[in-house]
Amino acid sequence: MIDHARDLASVRDATDQLLNAAAELNNASVAEPSRLPGWSRGHVLAHLARNADALVDVLEGRPMYASADARDADIERDAPRPLDVQLADLRDSAARFQEAGAAPADWSRTVELRNGVTDAAARVPFRRWVEVELHHVDLGIGYELEDLPAEFTEREIDFLVARFTGHPDVPSTRITDGTRAWSTGRDAAEPEATVTGSRADLLGWLAGRRDGSGLTVAGGTLPTLPPL
């Protein structure tokens, strides 16, 4: 069962950690490239702020974004801002998300996210936690996949494995860190490949943050995963 209140606390802690780390940057380093192609660190920070507001809209029954173009335009508009403005915006938007999450609500209800995706309201705090943790890594300021909380890493692997399960373009694949195994991809009597590695490397591959070079593959080649 999803504990949305516990996830909200994890979001708050992860956001505080990101804000403290980003406060060590300066205006020049915020304008430098992040690890995401075509995005500066300013783009990442702007996206995080606007995503918090978008998820408030989701929780309050409004569309997540007015349109894909509006989402992209807001990020481009906000990306060049000075560091202090970026941090204040991220802090304020995070507080708005926490406030929305603390409001009395039916957490079993279904909400709509981007591109027609639906989910239980109770999972929205975890989705925000994913945004904060992975984009902290994307900033490229010393926080790595290996630094992610163990609970987060396991749950995000669970989430991504489920996302690719049954996908016609993903071969039937067994994934293991040596202690636990997951299955994903097309339905098949036997997996077409077994992928083994650390949880950090597995998550990096599943989330499109690593190329899989740290993984070993038996019985086939490393599957190419669709973009998230």
mmCIF file with all atom_site columns, C-alpha atoms in Angstrom:
data_model
loop_
_atom_site.group_PDB
_atom_site.id
_atom_site.type_symbol
_atom_site.label_atom_id
_atom_site.label_alt_id
_atom_site.label_comp_id
_atom_site.label_asym_id
_atom_site.label_entity_id
_atom_site.label_seq_id
_atom_site.pdbx_PDB_ins_code
_atom_site.Cartn_x
_atom_site.Cartn_y
_atom_site.Cartn_z
_atom_site.occupancy
_atom_site.B_iso_or_equiv
_atom_site.pdbx_formal_charge
_atom_site.auth_seq_id
_atom_site.auth_comp_id
_atom_site.auth_asym_id
_atom_site.auth_atom_id
_atom_site.pdbx_PDB_model_num
ATOM 1   C CA . MET A 1 1   ? 0.000  0.000   0.000   1.00 0.00 ? 1   MET A CA 1
ATOM 2   C CA . ILE A 1 2   ? 1.337  3.440   -0.935  1.00 0.00 ? 2   ILE A CA 1
ATOM 3   C CA . ASP A 1 3   ? 2.032  5.702   2.042   1.00 0.00 ? 3   ASP A CA 1
ATOM 4   C CA . HIS A 1 4   ? 1.609  9.124   0.446   1.00 0.00 ? 4   HIS A CA 1
ATOM 5   C CA . ALA A 1 5   ? 2.373  10.985  3.683   1.00 0.00 ? 5   ALA A CA 1
ATOM 6   C CA . ARG A 1 6   ? 5.680  9.170   4.062   1.00 0.00 ? 6   ARG A CA 1
ATOM 7   C CA . ASP A 1 7   ? 6.513  9.892   0.437   1.00 0.00 ? 7   ASP A CA 1
ATOM 8   C CA . LEU A 1 8   ? 5.718  13.581  0.970   1.00 0.00 ? 8   LEU A CA 1
ATOM 9   C CA . ALA A 1 9   ? 8.256  13.617  3.802   1.00 0.00 ? 9   ALA A CA 1
ATOM 10  C CA . SER A 1 10  ? 10.807 11.964  1.516   1.00 0.00 ? 10  SER A CA 1
ATOM 11  C CA . VAL A 1 11  ? 10.118 14.613  -1.139  1.00 0.00 ? 11  VAL A CA 1
ATOM 12  C CA . ARG A 1 12  ? 10.691 17.364  1.417   1.00 0.00 ? 12  ARG A CA 1
ATOM 13  C CA . ASP A 1 13  ? 13.987 15.842  2.574   1.00 0.00 ? 13  ASP A CA 1
ATOM 14  C CA . ALA A 1 14  ? 15.217 15.269  -0.996  1.00 0.00 ? 14  ALA A CA 1
ATOM 15  C CA . THR A 1 15  ? 14.282 18.821  -1.965  1.00 0.00 ? 15  THR A CA 1
ATOM 16  C CA . ASP A 1 16  ? 16.144 20.260  1.013   1.00 0.00 ? 16  ASP A CA 1
ATOM 17  C CA . GLN A 1 17  ? 19.199 18.211  0.055   1.00 0.00 ? 17  GLN A CA 1
ATOM 18  C CA . LEU A 1 18  ? 19.033 19.444  -3.538  1.00 0.00 ? 18  LEU A CA 1
ATOM 19  C CA . LEU A 1 19  ? 18.573 23.076  -2.480  1.00 0.00 ? 19  LEU A CA 1
ATOM 20  C CA . ASN A 1 20  ? 21.543 22.892  -0.113  1.00 0.00 ? 20  ASN A CA 1
ATOM 21  C CA . ALA A 1 21  ? 23.734 21.389  -2.831  1.00 0.00 ? 21  ALA A CA 1
ATOM 22  C CA . ALA A 1 22  ? 22.603 23.849  -5.514  1.00 0.00 ? 22  ALA A CA 1
ATOM 23  C CA . ALA A 1 23  ? 23.262 26.770  -3.180  1.00 0.00 ? 23  ALA A CA 1
ATOM 24  C CA . GLU A 1 24  ? 26.983 26.046  -3.652  1.00 0.00 ? 24  GLU A CA 1
ATOM 25  C CA . LEU A 1 25  ? 26.682 26.943  -7.349  1.00 0.00 ? 25  LEU A CA 1
ATOM 26  C CA . ASN A 1 26  ? 26.970 30.415  -8.831  1.00 0.00 ? 26  ASN A CA 1
ATOM 27  C CA . ASN A 1 27  ? 25.381 32.203  -11.757 1.00 0.00 ? 27  ASN A CA 1
ATOM 28  C CA . ALA A 1 28  ? 28.039 30.994  -14.173 1.00 0.00 ? 28  ALA A CA 1
ATOM 29  C CA . SER A 1 29  ? 27.786 27.338  -13.163 1.00 0.00 ? 29  SER A CA 1
ATOM 30  C CA . VAL A 1 30  ? 23.977 27.405  -13.325 1.00 0.00 ? 30  VAL A CA 1
ATOM 31  C CA . ALA A 1 31  ? 24.296 28.382  -16.984 1.00 0.00 ? 31  ALA A CA 1
ATOM 32  C CA . GLU A 1 32  ? 26.641 25.455  -17.717 1.00 0.00 ? 32  GLU A CA 1
ATOM 33  C CA . PRO A 1 33  ? 25.366 22.236  -19.334 1.00 0.00 ? 33  PRO A CA 1
ATOM 34  C CA . SER A 1 34  ? 23.653 19.662  -17.173 1.00 0.00 ? 34  SER A CA 1
ATOM 35  C CA . ARG A 1 35  ? 23.833 15.953  -17.909 1.00 0.00 ? 35  ARG A CA 1
ATOM 36  C CA . LEU A 1 36  ? 20.604 16.179  -19.909 1.00 0.00 ? 36  LEU A CA 1
ATOM 37  C CA . PRO A 1 37  ? 21.247 16.866  -23.609 1.00 0.00 ? 37  PRO A CA 1
ATOM 38  C CA . GLY A 1 38  ? 20.407 20.441  -24.549 1.00 0.00 ? 38  GLY A CA 1
ATOM 39  C CA . TRP A 1 39  ? 19.635 21.545  -20.997 1.00 0.00 ? 39  TRP A CA 1
ATOM 40  C CA . SER A 1 40  ? 21.688 23.765  -18.733 1.00 0.00 ? 40  SER A CA 1
ATOM 41  C CA . ARG A 1 41  ? 21.521 23.382  -14.965 1.00 0.00 ? 41  ARG A CA 1
ATOM 42  C CA . GLY A 1 42  ? 19.146 26.333  -15.106 1.00 0.00 ? 42  GLY A CA 1
ATOM 43  C CA . HIS A 1 43  ? 16.805 24.299  -17.291 1.00 0.00 ? 43  HIS A CA 1
ATOM 44  C CA . VAL A 1 44  ? 16.829 21.482  -14.734 1.00 0.00 ? 44  VAL A CA 1
ATOM 45  C CA . LEU A 1 45  ? 16.065 23.828  -11.829 1.00 0.00 ? 45  LEU A CA 1
ATOM 46  C CA . ALA A 1 46  ? 13.343 25.607  -13.803 1.00 0.00 ? 46  ALA A CA 1
ATOM 47  C CA . HIS A 1 47  ? 11.773 22.283  -14.765 1.00 0.00 ? 47  HIS A CA 1
ATOM 48  C CA . LEU A 1 48  ? 11.744 21.146  -11.135 1.00 0.00 ? 48  LEU A CA 1
ATOM 49  C CA . ALA A 1 49  ? 9.944  24.309  -10.044 1.00 0.00 ? 49  ALA A CA 1
ATOM 50  C CA . ARG A 1 50  ? 7.367  24.150  -12.814 1.00 0.00 ? 50  ARG A CA 1
ATOM 51  C CA . ASN A 1 51  ? 6.847  20.411  -12.252 1.00 0.00 ? 51  ASN A CA 1
ATOM 52  C CA . ALA A 1 52  ? 5.985  21.072  -8.609  1.00 0.00 ? 52  ALA A CA 1
ATOM 53  C CA . ASP A 1 53  ? 3.342  23.557  -9.670  1.00 0.00 ? 53  ASP A CA 1
ATOM 54  C CA . ALA A 1 54  ? 2.087  21.157  -12.341 1.00 0.00 ? 54  ALA A CA 1
ATOM 55  C CA . LEU A 1 55  ? 1.633  18.404  -9.771  1.00 0.00 ? 55  LEU A CA 1
ATOM 56  C CA . VAL A 1 56  ? -0.270 20.834  -7.531  1.00 0.00 ? 56  VAL A CA 1
ATOM 57  C CA . ASP A 1 57  ? -2.607 21.303  -10.486 1.00 0.00 ? 57  ASP A CA 1
ATOM 58  C CA . VAL A 1 58  ? -2.946 17.529  -10.797 1.00 0.00 ? 58  VAL A CA 1
ATOM 59  C CA . LEU A 1 59  ? -3.803 17.119  -7.123  1.00 0.00 ? 59  LEU A CA 1
ATOM 60  C CA . GLU A 1 60  ? -6.345 19.935  -7.340  1.00 0.00 ? 60  GLU A CA 1
ATOM 61  C CA . GLY A 1 61  ? -8.068 18.542  -10.421 1.00 0.00 ? 61  GLY A CA 1
ATOM 62  C CA . ARG A 1 62  ? -6.652 20.815  -13.118 1.00 0.00 ? 62  ARG A CA 1
ATOM 63  C CA . PRO A 1 63  ? -4.654 19.831  -16.227 1.00 0.00 ? 63  PRO A CA 1
ATOM 64  C CA . MET A 1 64  ? -1.003 19.182  -15.462 1.00 0.00 ? 64  MET A CA 1
ATOM 65  C CA . TYR A 1 65  ? 0.133  21.562  -18.216 1.00 0.00 ? 65  TYR A CA 1
ATOM 66  C CA . ALA A 1 66  ? -1.846 23.808  -20.551 1.00 0.00 ? 66  ALA A CA 1
ATOM 67  C CA . SER A 1 67  ? -0.007 22.107  -23.426 1.00 0.00 ? 67  SER A CA 1
ATOM 68  C CA . ALA A 1 68  ? 3.339  20.511  -24.233 1.00 0.00 ? 68  ALA A CA 1
ATOM 69  C CA . ASP A 1 69  ? 4.407  23.733  -25.936 1.00 0.00 ? 69  ASP A CA 1
ATOM 70  C CA . ALA A 1 70  ? 3.465  25.798  -22.879 1.00 0.00 ? 70  ALA A CA 1
ATOM 71  C CA . ARG A 1 71  ? 5.445  23.449  -20.634 1.00 0.00 ? 71  ARG A CA 1
ATOM 72  C CA . ASP A 1 72  ? 8.542  23.778  -22.810 1.00 0.00 ? 72  ASP A CA 1
ATOM 73  C CA . ALA A 1 73  ? 8.135  27.556  -23.132 1.00 0.00 ? 73  ALA A CA 1
ATOM 74  C CA . ASP A 1 74  ? 7.938  27.994  -19.356 1.00 0.00 ? 74  ASP A CA 1
ATOM 75  C CA . ILE A 1 75  ? 11.176 26.050  -18.875 1.00 0.00 ? 75  ILE A CA 1
ATOM 76  C CA . GLU A 1 76  ? 12.963 28.051  -21.582 1.00 0.00 ? 76  GLU A CA 1
ATOM 77  C CA . ARG A 1 77  ? 11.695 31.293  -20.055 1.00 0.00 ? 77  ARG A CA 1
ATOM 78  C CA . ASP A 1 78  ? 12.881 30.434  -16.555 1.00 0.00 ? 78  ASP A CA 1
ATOM 79  C CA . ALA A 1 79  ? 16.169 28.665  -17.354 1.00 0.00 ? 79  ALA A CA 1
ATOM 80  C CA . PRO A 1 80  ? 18.390 31.796  -17.659 1.00 0.00 ? 80  PRO A CA 1
ATOM 81  C CA . ARG A 1 81  ? 17.460 33.253  -14.267 1.00 0.00 ? 81  ARG A CA 1
ATOM 82  C CA . PRO A 1 82  ? 20.120 33.991  -11.622 1.00 0.00 ? 82  PRO A CA 1
ATOM 83  C CA . LEU A 1 83  ? 20.821 31.339  -9.009  1.00 0.00 ? 83  LEU A CA 1
ATOM 84  C CA . ASP A 1 84  ? 19.067 33.132  -6.157  1.00 0.00 ? 84  ASP A CA 1
ATOM 85  C CA . VAL A 1 85  ? 15.878 33.461  -8.202  1.00 0.00 ? 85  VAL A CA 1
ATOM 86  C CA . GLN A 1 86  ? 16.049 29.801  -9.243  1.00 0.00 ? 86  GLN A CA 1
ATOM 87  C CA . LEU A 1 87  ? 16.455 28.627  -5.655  1.00 0.00 ? 87  LEU A CA 1
ATOM 88  C CA . ALA A 1 88  ? 13.687 30.861  -4.315  1.00 0.00 ? 88  ALA A CA 1
ATOM 89  C CA . ASP A 1 89  ? 11.306 29.634  -7.012  1.00 0.00 ? 89  ASP A CA 1
ATOM 90  C CA . LEU A 1 90  ? 12.146 25.997  -6.362  1.00 0.00 ? 90  LEU A CA 1
ATOM 91  C CA . ARG A 1 91  ? 11.755 26.477  -2.611  1.00 0.00 ? 91  ARG A CA 1
ATOM 92  C CA . ASP A 1 92  ? 8.408  28.261  -2.976  1.00 0.00 ? 92  ASP A CA 1
ATOM 93  C CA . SER A 1 93  ? 6.988  25.816  -5.494  1.00 0.00 ? 93  SER A CA 1
ATOM 94  C CA . ALA A 1 94  ? 8.083  22.896  -3.311  1.00 0.00 ? 94  ALA A CA 1
ATOM 95  C CA . ALA A 1 95  ? 6.230  24.473  -0.387  1.00 0.00 ? 95  ALA A CA 1
ATOM 96  C CA . ARG A 1 96  ? 3.100  24.779  -2.521  1.00 0.00 ? 96  ARG A CA 1
ATOM 97  C CA . PHE A 1 97  ? 3.362  21.096  -3.396  1.00 0.00 ? 97  PHE A CA 1
ATOM 98  C CA . GLN A 1 98  ? 3.719  20.135  0.258   1.00 0.00 ? 98  GLN A CA 1
ATOM 99  C CA . GLU A 1 99  ? 0.701  22.286  1.125   1.00 0.00 ? 99  GLU A CA 1
ATOM 100 C CA . ALA A 1 100 ? -1.399 20.636  -1.571  1.00 0.00 ? 100 ALA A CA 1
ATOM 101 C CA . GLY A 1 101 ? -0.254 17.230  -0.377  1.00 0.00 ? 101 GLY A CA 1
ATOM 102 C CA . ALA A 1 102 ? -1.256 18.011  3.202   1.00 0.00 ? 102 ALA A CA 1
ATOM 103 C CA . ALA A 1 103 ? -4.814 19.013  2.275   1.00 0.00 ? 103 ALA A CA 1
ATOM 104 C CA . PRO A 1 104 ? -7.581 16.520  3.135   1.00 0.00 ? 104 PRO A CA 1
ATOM 105 C CA . ALA A 1 105 ? -8.288 14.442  0.039   1.00 0.00 ? 105 ALA A CA 1
ATOM 106 C CA . ASP A 1 106 ? -9.375 11.086  -1.304  1.00 0.00 ? 106 ASP A CA 1
ATOM 107 C CA . TRP A 1 107 ? -5.980 9.613   -2.052  1.00 0.00 ? 107 TRP A CA 1
ATOM 108 C CA . SER A 1 108 ? -7.520 6.579   -3.739  1.00 0.00 ? 108 SER A CA 1
ATOM 109 C CA . ARG A 1 109 ? -8.926 8.716   -6.559  1.00 0.00 ? 109 ARG A CA 1
ATOM 110 C CA . THR A 1 110 ? -7.515 8.592   -10.079 1.00 0.00 ? 110 THR A CA 1
ATOM 111 C CA . VAL A 1 111 ? -5.744 11.669  -11.404 1.00 0.00 ? 111 VAL A CA 1
ATOM 112 C CA . GLU A 1 112 ? -4.542 12.556  -14.894 1.00 0.00 ? 112 GLU A CA 1
ATOM 113 C CA . LEU A 1 113 ? -0.938 13.463  -15.647 1.00 0.00 ? 113 LEU A CA 1
ATOM 114 C CA . ARG A 1 114 ? 0.724  14.284  -18.985 1.00 0.00 ? 114 ARG A CA 1
ATOM 115 C CA . ASN A 1 115 ? -0.215 12.718  -22.306 1.00 0.00 ? 115 ASN A CA 1
ATOM 116 C CA . GLY A 1 116 ? -3.340 11.096  -20.907 1.00 0.00 ? 116 GLY A CA 1
ATOM 117 C CA . VAL A 1 117 ? -1.445 9.040   -18.318 1.00 0.00 ? 117 VAL A CA 1
ATOM 118 C CA . THR A 1 118 ? -3.527 8.304   -15.224 1.00 0.00 ? 118 THR A CA 1
ATOM 119 C CA . ASP A 1 119 ? -2.495 7.123   -11.770 1.00 0.00 ? 119 ASP A CA 1
ATOM 120 C CA . ALA A 1 120 ? -3.706 6.965   -8.200  1.00 0.00 ? 120 ALA A CA 1
ATOM 121 C CA . ALA A 1 121 ? -3.427 10.291  -6.401  1.00 0.00 ? 121 ALA A CA 1
ATOM 122 C CA . ALA A 1 122 ? -1.456 8.493   -3.690  1.00 0.00 ? 122 ALA A CA 1
ATOM 123 C CA . ARG A 1 123 ? 1.362  7.843   -6.159  1.00 0.00 ? 123 ARG A CA 1
ATOM 124 C CA . VAL A 1 124 ? 1.838  11.533  -7.046  1.00 0.00 ? 124 VAL A CA 1
ATOM 125 C CA . PRO A 1 125 ? 4.217  12.219  -4.117  1.00 0.00 ? 125 PRO A CA 1
ATOM 126 C CA . PHE A 1 126 ? 6.426  9.325   -5.253  1.00 0.00 ? 126 PHE A CA 1
ATOM 127 C CA . ARG A 1 127 ? 6.396  10.687  -8.793  1.00 0.00 ? 127 ARG A CA 1
ATOM 128 C CA . ARG A 1 128 ? 7.603  14.013  -7.410  1.00 0.00 ? 128 ARG A CA 1
ATOM 129 C CA . TRP A 1 129 ? 10.287 12.226  -5.397  1.00 0.00 ? 129 TRP A CA 1
ATOM 130 C CA . VAL A 1 130 ? 11.504 10.667  -8.651  1.00 0.00 ? 130 VAL A CA 1
ATOM 131 C CA . GLU A 1 131 ? 11.738 14.101  -10.267 1.00 0.00 ? 131 GLU A CA 1
ATOM 132 C CA . VAL A 1 132 ? 13.753 15.556  -7.401  1.00 0.00 ? 132 VAL A CA 1
ATOM 133 C CA . GLU A 1 133 ? 16.170 12.653  -6.963  1.00 0.00 ? 133 GLU A CA 1
ATOM 134 C CA . LEU A 1 134 ? 16.938 11.943  -10.626 1.00 0.00 ? 134 LEU A CA 1
ATOM 135 C CA . HIS A 1 135 ? 17.231 15.601  -11.586 1.00 0.00 ? 135 HIS A CA 1
ATOM 136 C CA . HIS A 1 136 ? 19.574 16.173  -8.639  1.00 0.00 ? 136 HIS A CA 1
ATOM 137 C CA . VAL A 1 137 ? 21.795 13.581  -10.313 1.00 0.00 ? 137 VAL A CA 1
ATOM 138 C CA . ASP A 1 138 ? 21.245 15.292  -13.673 1.00 0.00 ? 138 ASP A CA 1
ATOM 139 C CA . LEU A 1 139 ? 22.680 18.555  -12.317 1.00 0.00 ? 139 LEU A CA 1
ATOM 140 C CA . GLY A 1 140 ? 26.114 16.921  -12.281 1.00 0.00 ? 140 GLY A CA 1
ATOM 141 C CA . ILE A 1 141 ? 27.204 18.509  -9.010  1.00 0.00 ? 141 ILE A CA 1
ATOM 142 C CA . GLY A 1 142 ? 28.466 15.460  -7.120  1.00 0.00 ? 142 GLY A CA 1
ATOM 143 C CA . TYR A 1 143 ? 25.256 13.572  -6.389  1.00 0.00 ? 143 TYR A CA 1
ATOM 144 C CA . GLU A 1 144 ? 25.292 10.206  -8.140  1.00 0.00 ? 144 GLU A CA 1
ATOM 145 C CA . LEU A 1 145 ? 22.944 7.278   -8.595  1.00 0.00 ? 145 LEU A CA 1
ATOM 146 C CA . GLU A 1 146 ? 24.945 5.436   -5.950  1.00 0.00 ? 146 GLU A CA 1
ATOM 147 C CA . ASP A 1 147 ? 23.991 8.190   -3.467  1.00 0.00 ? 147 ASP A CA 1
ATOM 148 C CA . LEU A 1 148 ? 20.231 7.689   -3.872  1.00 0.00 ? 148 LEU A CA 1
ATOM 149 C CA . PRO A 1 149 ? 18.332 6.262   -0.889  1.00 0.00 ? 149 PRO A CA 1
ATOM 150 C CA . ALA A 1 150 ? 18.112 2.466   -1.108  1.00 0.00 ? 150 ALA A CA 1
ATOM 151 C CA . GLU A 1 151 ? 14.325 2.502   -0.750  1.00 0.00 ? 151 GLU A CA 1
ATOM 152 C CA . PHE A 1 152 ? 13.996 4.992   -3.573  1.00 0.00 ? 152 PHE A CA 1
ATOM 153 C CA . THR A 1 153 ? 16.259 3.020   -5.894  1.00 0.00 ? 153 THR A CA 1
ATOM 154 C CA . GLU A 1 154 ? 14.370 -0.225  -5.372  1.00 0.00 ? 154 GLU A CA 1
ATOM 155 C CA . ARG A 1 155 ? 10.962 1.404   -5.801  1.00 0.00 ? 155 ARG A CA 1
ATOM 156 C CA . GLU A 1 156 ? 12.005 3.252   -8.934  1.00 0.00 ? 156 GLU A CA 1
ATOM 157 C CA . ILE A 1 157 ? 13.377 0.038   -10.444 1.00 0.00 ? 157 ILE A CA 1
ATOM 158 C CA . ASP A 1 158 ? 10.020 -1.585  -9.601  1.00 0.00 ? 158 ASP A CA 1
ATOM 159 C CA . PHE A 1 159 ? 8.189  1.305   -11.286 1.00 0.00 ? 159 PHE A CA 1
ATOM 160 C CA . LEU A 1 160 ? 10.288 1.298   -14.455 1.00 0.00 ? 160 LEU A CA 1
ATOM 161 C CA . VAL A 1 161 ? 10.224 -2.488  -14.795 1.00 0.00 ? 161 VAL A CA 1
ATOM 162 C CA . ALA A 1 162 ? 6.428  -2.329  -14.601 1.00 0.00 ? 162 ALA A CA 1
ATOM 163 C CA . ARG A 1 163 ? 6.387  0.466   -17.168 1.00 0.00 ? 163 ARG A CA 1
ATOM 164 C CA . PHE A 1 164 ? 8.255  -1.635  -19.730 1.00 0.00 ? 164 PHE A CA 1
ATOM 165 C CA . THR A 1 165 ? 6.426  -4.880  -18.936 1.00 0.00 ? 165 THR A CA 1
ATOM 166 C CA . GLY A 1 166 ? 4.438  -6.001  -21.956 1.00 0.00 ? 166 GLY A CA 1
ATOM 167 C CA . HIS A 1 167 ? 6.011  -3.347  -24.188 1.00 0.00 ? 167 HIS A CA 1
ATOM 168 C CA . PRO A 1 168 ? 6.172  -4.813  -27.701 1.00 0.00 ? 168 PRO A CA 1
ATOM 169 C CA . ASP A 1 169 ? 9.525  -3.167  -28.461 1.00 0.00 ? 169 ASP A CA 1
ATOM 170 C CA . VAL A 1 170 ? 11.319 -4.486  -25.357 1.00 0.00 ? 170 VAL A CA 1
ATOM 171 C CA . PRO A 1 171 ? 12.555 -8.099  -25.453 1.00 0.00 ? 171 PRO A CA 1
ATOM 172 C CA . SER A 1 172 ? 11.561 -10.353 -22.587 1.00 0.00 ? 172 SER A CA 1
ATOM 173 C CA . THR A 1 173 ? 14.281 -9.565  -20.062 1.00 0.00 ? 173 THR A CA 1
ATOM 174 C CA . ARG A 1 174 ? 15.286 -10.816 -16.636 1.00 0.00 ? 174 ARG A CA 1
ATOM 175 C CA . ILE A 1 175 ? 16.983 -8.152  -14.512 1.00 0.00 ? 175 ILE A CA 1
ATOM 176 C CA . THR A 1 176 ? 18.898 -8.927  -11.348 1.00 0.00 ? 176 THR A CA 1
ATOM 177 C CA . ASP A 1 177 ? 21.301 -7.368  -8.878  1.00 0.00 ? 177 ASP A CA 1
ATOM 178 C CA . GLY A 1 178 ? 22.275 -10.817 -7.604  1.00 0.00 ? 178 GLY A CA 1
ATOM 179 C CA . THR A 1 179 ? 19.857 -10.727 -4.678  1.00 0.00 ? 179 THR A CA 1
ATOM 180 C CA . ARG A 1 180 ? 16.543 -9.843  -6.312  1.00 0.00 ? 180 ARG A CA 1
ATOM 181 C CA . ALA A 1 181 ? 15.218 -10.397 -9.821  1.00 0.00 ? 181 ALA A CA 1
ATOM 182 C CA . TRP A 1 182 ? 12.662 -8.573  -11.966 1.00 0.00 ? 182 TRP A CA 1
ATOM 183 C CA . SER A 1 183 ? 11.082 -9.436  -15.316 1.00 0.00 ? 183 SER A CA 1
ATOM 184 C CA . THR A 1 184 ? 10.122 -6.917  -17.975 1.00 0.00 ? 184 THR A CA 1
ATOM 185 C CA . GLY A 1 185 ? 9.465  -6.569  -21.680 1.00 0.00 ? 185 GLY A CA 1
ATOM 186 C CA . ARG A 1 186 ? 7.372  -8.777  -23.934 1.00 0.00 ? 186 ARG A CA 1
ATOM 187 C CA . ASP A 1 187 ? 5.576  -11.825 -22.570 1.00 0.00 ? 187 ASP A CA 1
ATOM 188 C CA . ALA A 1 188 ? 7.579  -14.989 -23.170 1.00 0.00 ? 188 ALA A CA 1
ATOM 189 C CA . ALA A 1 189 ? 8.037  -18.411 -21.641 1.00 0.00 ? 189 ALA A CA 1
ATOM 190 C CA . GLU A 1 190 ? 11.736 -17.705 -21.150 1.00 0.00 ? 190 GLU A CA 1
ATOM 191 C CA . PRO A 1 191 ? 13.670 -14.422 -21.054 1.00 0.00 ? 191 PRO A CA 1
ATOM 192 C CA . GLU A 1 192 ? 15.621 -13.523 -24.156 1.00 0.00 ? 192 GLU A CA 1
ATOM 193 C CA . ALA A 1 193 ? 18.368 -11.985 -22.027 1.00 0.00 ? 193 ALA A CA 1
ATOM 194 C CA . THR A 1 194 ? 19.415 -11.678 -18.394 1.00 0.00 ? 194 THR A CA 1
ATOM 195 C CA . VAL A 1 195 ? 20.866 -8.327  -17.318 1.00 0.00 ? 195 VAL A CA 1
ATOM 196 C CA . THR A 1 196 ? 22.946 -8.243  -14.149 1.00 0.00 ? 196 THR A CA 1
ATOM 197 C CA . GLY A 1 197 ? 24.492 -5.340  -12.281 1.00 0.00 ? 197 GLY A CA 1
ATOM 198 C CA . SER A 1 198 ? 24.380 -3.093  -9.259  1.00 0.00 ? 198 SER A CA 1
ATOM 199 C CA . ARG A 1 199 ? 21.086 -1.426  -8.467  1.00 0.00 ? 199 ARG A CA 1
ATOM 200 C CA . ALA A 1 200 ? 22.586 1.957   -9.334  1.00 0.00 ? 200 ALA A CA 1
ATOM 201 C CA . ASP A 1 201 ? 23.643 0.709   -12.778 1.00 0.00 ? 201 ASP A CA 1
ATOM 202 C CA . LEU A 1 202 ? 20.326 -1.040  -13.337 1.00 0.00 ? 202 LEU A CA 1
ATOM 203 C CA . LEU A 1 203 ? 18.415 2.108   -12.437 1.00 0.00 ? 203 LEU A CA 1
ATOM 204 C CA . GLY A 1 204 ? 20.706 4.220   -14.596 1.00 0.00 ? 204 GLY A CA 1
ATOM 205 C CA . TRP A 1 205 ? 20.009 2.025   -17.614 1.00 0.00 ? 205 TRP A CA 1
ATOM 206 C CA . LEU A 1 206 ? 16.255 1.787   -17.013 1.00 0.00 ? 206 LEU A CA 1
ATOM 207 C CA . ALA A 1 207 ? 15.954 5.547   -16.436 1.00 0.00 ? 207 ALA A CA 1
ATOM 208 C CA . GLY A 1 208 ? 18.090 6.505   -19.436 1.00 0.00 ? 208 GLY A CA 1
ATOM 209 C CA . ARG A 1 209 ? 20.872 7.927   -17.279 1.00 0.00 ? 209 ARG A CA 1
ATOM 210 C CA . ARG A 1 210 ? 23.550 5.321   -18.146 1.00 0.00 ? 210 ARG A CA 1
ATOM 211 C CA . ASP A 1 211 ? 24.354 3.393   -21.294 1.00 0.00 ? 211 ASP A CA 1
ATOM 212 C CA . GLY A 1 212 ? 24.466 0.011   -19.586 1.00 0.00 ? 212 GLY A CA 1
ATOM 213 C CA . SER A 1 213 ? 28.216 -0.431  -19.970 1.00 0.00 ? 213 SER A CA 1
ATOM 214 C CA . GLY A 1 214 ? 28.438 -1.352  -16.278 1.00 0.00 ? 214 GLY A CA 1
ATOM 215 C CA . LEU A 1 215 ? 26.011 -4.239  -16.749 1.00 0.00 ? 215 LEU A CA 1
ATOM 216 C CA . THR A 1 216 ? 26.597 -7.808  -17.884 1.00 0.00 ? 216 THR A CA 1
ATOM 217 C CA . VAL A 1 217 ? 24.213 -9.526  -20.287 1.00 0.00 ? 217 VAL A CA 1
ATOM 218 C CA . ALA A 1 218 ? 23.723 -13.270 -20.748 1.00 0.00 ? 218 ALA A CA 1
ATOM 219 C CA . GLY A 1 219 ? 21.747 -14.947 -23.494 1.00 0.00 ? 219 GLY A CA 1
ATOM 220 C CA . GLY A 1 220 ? 21.483 -11.941 -25.766 1.00 0.00 ? 220 GLY A CA 1
ATOM 221 C CA . THR A 1 221 ? 22.323 -8.267  -26.106 1.00 0.00 ? 221 THR A CA 1
ATOM 222 C CA . LEU A 1 222 ? 21.355 -5.401  -23.860 1.00 0.00 ? 222 LEU A CA 1
ATOM 223 C CA . PRO A 1 223 ? 17.868 -4.284  -24.915 1.00 0.00 ? 223 PRO A CA 1
ATOM 224 C CA . THR A 1 224 ? 17.408 -0.775  -26.234 1.00 0.00 ? 224 THR A CA 1
ATOM 225 C CA . LEU A 1 225 ? 14.714 0.819   -24.093 1.00 0.00 ? 225 LEU A CA 1
ATOM 226 C CA . PRO A 1 226 ? 12.144 3.320   -25.386 1.00 0.00 ? 226 PRO A CA 1
ATOM 227 C CA . PRO A 1 227 ? 12.497 6.883   -24.094 1.00 0.00 ? 227 PRO A CA 1
ATOM 228 C CA . LEU A 1 228 ? 10.586 7.682   -20.931 1.00 0.00 ? 228 LEU A CA 1
#
